[in-house]
């Protein structure tokens, strides 16, 4: 069951129209290590993960969807007043021709999102290590976008998202330890 509260998880502000920053942010919208891939990965993996940590995957998947909403809002705000010339200068001319200012799930290079971005092995430990790696890659990408940005208002939201990736990574590490402890216990049937 889902409950949708009509507000973002964290306020999204931008200082000015900046299609170039929007192009960078598209990586976290539809890229391999972005929010959509993470949310779907965790929702999918929850069906083969032990009950002790199933809630964790479900909770983080839902939070990733809220991050996707934040990224979409950032991209929208960065491009809503952009002219076609500005979109073209930012390397978004092809996107503009195909989608106008509508969001589309692709990475910063324009490659469409694909289900091959989602990993699920069915082995809980392997899947959780994949999840840790995904969170660390997302954290690094957020940092690199912050490094490229000159917008302090946008950076505030990006820093929030970067820190949430750190928390998710730590929570997945805790889940690995819980499952490792269970593996070592003697089972009596």
mmCIF file of C-alpha atoms in Angstrom:
data_model
loop_
_atom_site.group_PDB
_atom_site.id
_atom_site.type_symbol
_atom_site.label_atom_id
_atom_site.label_comp_id
_atom_site.label_asym_id
_atom_site.label_seq_id
_atom_site.Cartn_x
_atom_site.Cartn_y
_atom_site.Cartn_z
ATOM 1 C CA UNK A 1 0.000 0.000 0.000
ATOM 2 C CA UNK A 2 1.226 3.473 -0.810
ATOM 3 C CA UNK A 3 0.387 6.845 0.613
ATOM 4 C CA UNK A 4 1.320 9.848 -1.484
ATOM 5 C CA UNK A 5 1.887 13.136 0.272
ATOM 6 C CA UNK A 6 1.758 16.015 -2.187
ATOM 7 C CA UNK A 7 5.117 17.515 -1.322
ATOM 8 C CA UNK A 8 8.705 16.706 -2.158
ATOM 9 C CA UNK A 9 10.856 14.856 0.349
ATOM 10 C CA UNK A 10 13.150 17.896 0.422
ATOM 11 C CA UNK A 11 12.579 21.366 -1.094
ATOM 12 C CA UNK A 12 13.907 21.837 -4.630
ATOM 13 C CA UNK A 13 15.137 25.273 -5.593
ATOM 14 C CA UNK A 14 17.181 26.526 -8.520
ATOM 15 C CA UNK A 15 18.748 29.963 -8.933
ATOM 16 C CA UNK A 16 18.326 30.285 -12.694
ATOM 17 C CA UNK A 17 17.491 28.550 -15.926
ATOM 18 C CA UNK A 18 20.427 26.255 -16.749
ATOM 19 C CA UNK A 19 19.843 23.517 -19.356
ATOM 20 C CA UNK A 20 23.461 22.328 -19.064
ATOM 21 C CA UNK A 21 22.945 21.410 -15.408
ATOM 22 C CA UNK A 22 19.667 19.774 -16.396
ATOM 23 C CA UNK A 23 21.552 17.633 -18.905
ATOM 24 C CA UNK A 24 23.924 16.458 -16.173
ATOM 25 C CA UNK A 25 20.987 15.689 -13.861
ATOM 26 C CA UNK A 26 19.345 13.507 -16.499
ATOM 27 C CA UNK A 27 22.011 10.923 -15.575
ATOM 28 C CA UNK A 28 20.331 10.515 -12.190
ATOM 29 C CA UNK A 29 16.897 10.382 -13.822
ATOM 30 C CA UNK A 30 17.380 7.684 -16.434
ATOM 31 C CA UNK A 31 20.993 6.538 -16.159
ATOM 32 C CA UNK A 32 22.314 3.159 -15.062
ATOM 33 C CA UNK A 33 23.046 4.394 -11.539
ATOM 34 C CA UNK A 34 20.092 6.754 -11.318
ATOM 35 C CA UNK A 35 17.031 6.844 -9.138
ATOM 36 C CA UNK A 36 14.684 4.932 -11.467
ATOM 37 C CA UNK A 37 17.091 2.011 -11.809
ATOM 38 C CA UNK A 38 17.634 1.924 -8.046
ATOM 39 C CA UNK A 39 13.937 2.015 -7.169
ATOM 40 C CA UNK A 40 13.068 -0.753 -9.611
ATOM 41 C CA UNK A 41 16.102 -2.852 -8.602
ATOM 42 C CA UNK A 42 15.125 -2.829 -4.933
ATOM 43 C CA UNK A 43 11.437 -3.444 -5.624
ATOM 44 C CA UNK A 44 12.377 -6.440 -7.755
ATOM 45 C CA UNK A 45 14.922 -7.879 -5.312
ATOM 46 C CA UNK A 46 12.533 -7.728 -2.368
ATOM 47 C CA UNK A 47 10.772 -10.845 -3.644
ATOM 48 C CA UNK A 48 13.839 -13.059 -3.174
ATOM 49 C CA UNK A 49 15.364 -11.478 -0.089
ATOM 50 C CA UNK A 50 14.895 -13.004 3.399
ATOM 51 C CA UNK A 51 12.056 -11.632 5.492
ATOM 52 C CA UNK A 52 14.484 -10.068 7.969
ATOM 53 C CA UNK A 53 15.509 -7.399 5.439
ATOM 54 C CA UNK A 54 12.571 -7.284 3.006
ATOM 55 C CA UNK A 55 11.208 -4.125 4.642
ATOM 56 C CA UNK A 56 14.520 -2.371 4.136
ATOM 57 C CA UNK A 57 14.461 -2.920 0.375
ATOM 58 C CA UNK A 58 10.843 -1.829 0.191
ATOM 59 C CA UNK A 59 11.481 1.336 2.231
ATOM 60 C CA UNK A 60 14.548 2.360 0.246
ATOM 61 C CA UNK A 61 12.782 1.638 -3.068
ATOM 62 C CA UNK A 62 9.993 4.022 -2.073
ATOM 63 C CA UNK A 63 12.506 6.664 -1.065
ATOM 64 C CA UNK A 64 14.272 6.273 -4.420
ATOM 65 C CA UNK A 65 10.967 7.028 -6.153
ATOM 66 C CA UNK A 66 10.755 10.233 -4.105
ATOM 67 C CA UNK A 67 14.298 11.068 -5.218
ATOM 68 C CA UNK A 68 13.226 10.482 -8.819
ATOM 69 C CA UNK A 69 10.477 13.051 -8.256
ATOM 70 C CA UNK A 70 13.009 15.519 -6.875
ATOM 71 C CA UNK A 71 15.338 15.040 -9.866
ATOM 72 C CA UNK A 72 12.411 15.486 -12.270
ATOM 73 C CA UNK A 73 11.488 18.718 -10.486
ATOM 74 C CA UNK A 74 15.079 19.962 -10.677
ATOM 75 C CA UNK A 75 15.298 19.225 -14.403
ATOM 76 C CA UNK A 76 11.942 20.876 -15.035
ATOM 77 C CA UNK A 77 12.905 24.015 -13.108
ATOM 78 C CA UNK A 78 16.276 24.219 -14.856
ATOM 79 C CA UNK A 79 14.705 24.004 -18.335
ATOM 80 C CA UNK A 80 11.216 25.529 -18.068
ATOM 81 C CA UNK A 81 12.319 28.937 -19.352
ATOM 82 C CA UNK A 82 14.957 27.656 -21.791
ATOM 83 C CA UNK A 83 14.754 28.658 -25.428
ATOM 84 C CA UNK A 84 15.384 26.092 -28.174
ATOM 85 C CA UNK A 85 18.750 27.791 -28.721
ATOM 86 C CA UNK A 86 19.665 27.305 -25.056
ATOM 87 C CA UNK A 87 18.649 23.648 -25.228
ATOM 88 C CA UNK A 88 20.784 23.163 -28.336
ATOM 89 C CA UNK A 89 23.777 24.942 -26.767
ATOM 90 C CA UNK A 90 23.488 22.633 -23.737
ATOM 91 C CA UNK A 91 23.599 19.543 -25.930
ATOM 92 C CA UNK A 92 19.878 18.912 -25.544
ATOM 93 C CA UNK A 93 18.875 19.778 -29.108
ATOM 94 C CA UNK A 94 18.108 16.145 -29.981
ATOM 95 C CA UNK A 95 16.049 15.809 -26.813
ATOM 96 C CA UNK A 96 14.151 19.008 -27.598
ATOM 97 C CA UNK A 97 13.331 17.827 -31.129
ATOM 98 C CA UNK A 98 12.007 14.476 -29.855
ATOM 99 C CA UNK A 99 10.373 15.531 -26.571
ATOM 100 C CA UNK A 100 10.220 19.341 -26.345
ATOM 101 C CA UNK A 101 10.687 20.000 -22.617
ATOM 102 C CA UNK A 102 9.104 16.707 -21.520
ATOM 103 C CA UNK A 103 11.209 14.421 -19.374
ATOM 104 C CA UNK A 104 12.341 11.144 -20.887
ATOM 105 C CA UNK A 105 14.175 8.289 -19.215
ATOM 106 C CA UNK A 106 17.640 8.420 -20.708
ATOM 107 C CA UNK A 107 21.126 9.120 -19.417
ATOM 108 C CA UNK A 108 23.129 12.315 -19.856
ATOM 109 C CA UNK A 109 24.457 11.022 -23.189
ATOM 110 C CA UNK A 110 20.915 10.508 -24.493
ATOM 111 C CA UNK A 111 20.933 6.697 -24.271
ATOM 112 C CA UNK A 112 17.431 5.467 -23.317
ATOM 113 C CA UNK A 113 16.900 3.736 -19.989
ATOM 114 C CA UNK A 114 16.962 -0.054 -20.193
ATOM 115 C CA UNK A 115 16.001 -2.874 -17.850
ATOM 116 C CA UNK A 116 19.544 -4.215 -18.228
ATOM 117 C CA UNK A 117 20.507 -1.562 -15.652
ATOM 118 C CA UNK A 118 18.723 -3.625 -12.999
ATOM 119 C CA UNK A 119 20.662 -6.406 -11.343
ATOM 120 C CA UNK A 120 19.009 -9.250 -9.456
ATOM 121 C CA UNK A 121 20.877 -12.499 -8.906
ATOM 122 C CA UNK A 122 18.528 -14.105 -6.417
ATOM 123 C CA UNK A 123 21.368 -14.533 -3.929
ATOM 124 C CA UNK A 124 20.667 -12.116 -1.067
ATOM 125 C CA UNK A 125 24.301 -11.373 -0.255
ATOM 126 C CA UNK A 126 25.232 -10.829 -3.916
ATOM 127 C CA UNK A 127 22.192 -8.605 -4.442
ATOM 128 C CA UNK A 128 22.930 -6.517 -1.355
ATOM 129 C CA UNK A 129 26.540 -5.986 -2.432
ATOM 130 C CA UNK A 130 25.202 -4.877 -5.825
ATOM 131 C CA UNK A 131 22.903 -2.464 -3.984
ATOM 132 C CA UNK A 132 25.809 -1.071 -1.952
ATOM 133 C CA UNK A 133 27.767 -0.509 -5.162
ATOM 134 C CA UNK A 134 24.755 1.176 -6.782
ATOM 135 C CA UNK A 135 24.365 3.567 -3.858
ATOM 136 C CA UNK A 136 28.062 4.419 -3.865
ATOM 137 C CA UNK A 137 28.000 5.078 -7.623
ATOM 138 C CA UNK A 138 24.967 7.345 -7.180
ATOM 139 C CA UNK A 139 26.720 9.176 -4.335
ATOM 140 C CA UNK A 140 29.777 9.737 -6.529
ATOM 141 C CA UNK A 141 27.632 10.967 -9.428
ATOM 142 C CA UNK A 142 25.844 13.458 -7.187
ATOM 143 C CA UNK A 143 29.213 14.746 -5.994
ATOM 144 C CA UNK A 144 30.441 15.172 -9.568
ATOM 145 C CA UNK A 145 27.264 17.061 -10.507
ATOM 146 C CA UNK A 146 27.758 19.314 -7.471
ATOM 147 C CA UNK A 147 31.345 19.888 -8.619
ATOM 148 C CA UNK A 148 30.025 20.986 -12.048
ATOM 149 C CA UNK A 149 27.292 23.214 -10.614
ATOM 150 C CA UNK A 150 27.483 26.906 -9.819
ATOM 151 C CA UNK A 151 23.929 26.997 -8.436
ATOM 152 C CA UNK A 152 23.932 27.062 -4.605
ATOM 153 C CA UNK A 153 20.169 26.533 -4.421
ATOM 154 C CA UNK A 154 20.315 23.439 -6.611
ATOM 155 C CA UNK A 155 23.383 22.184 -4.750
ATOM 156 C CA UNK A 156 21.428 22.225 -1.500
ATOM 157 C CA UNK A 157 19.014 19.611 -2.850
ATOM 158 C CA UNK A 158 21.823 17.646 -4.498
ATOM 159 C CA UNK A 159 23.715 17.485 -1.195
ATOM 160 C CA UNK A 160 20.597 16.126 0.484
ATOM 161 C CA UNK A 161 20.322 13.415 -2.176
ATOM 162 C CA UNK A 162 24.042 12.603 -1.934
ATOM 163 C CA UNK A 163 23.758 12.120 1.831
ATOM 164 C CA UNK A 164 20.717 9.863 1.455
ATOM 165 C CA UNK A 165 22.800 7.619 -0.830
ATOM 166 C CA UNK A 166 25.357 7.326 1.973
ATOM 167 C CA UNK A 167 22.611 6.331 4.418
ATOM 168 C CA UNK A 168 21.229 3.740 1.996
ATOM 169 C CA UNK A 169 24.681 2.241 1.506
ATOM 170 C CA UNK A 170 25.121 1.971 5.286
ATOM 171 C CA UNK A 171 21.714 0.341 5.698
ATOM 172 C CA UNK A 172 22.504 -2.225 2.990
ATOM 173 C CA UNK A 173 25.816 -2.964 4.731
ATOM 174 C CA UNK A 174 23.885 -3.593 7.959
ATOM 175 C CA UNK A 175 21.572 -5.959 6.083
ATOM 176 C CA UNK A 176 24.562 -7.914 4.756
ATOM 177 C CA UNK A 177 25.812 -8.391 8.314
ATOM 178 C CA UNK A 178 22.365 -9.535 9.499
ATOM 179 C CA UNK A 179 22.212 -12.128 6.727
ATOM 180 C CA UNK A 180 25.806 -13.260 7.261
ATOM 181 C CA UNK A 181 25.039 -13.835 10.943
ATOM 182 C CA UNK A 182 22.053 -15.962 9.942
ATOM 183 C CA UNK A 183 24.171 -18.008 7.522
ATOM 184 C CA UNK A 184 26.513 -19.031 10.341
ATOM 185 C CA UNK A 185 23.751 -20.199 12.696
ATOM 186 C CA UNK A 186 22.941 -23.856 13.027
ATOM 187 C CA UNK A 187 19.520 -24.627 11.686
ATOM 188 C CA UNK A 188 17.380 -27.293 13.286
ATOM 189 C CA UNK A 189 14.378 -28.577 11.420
#
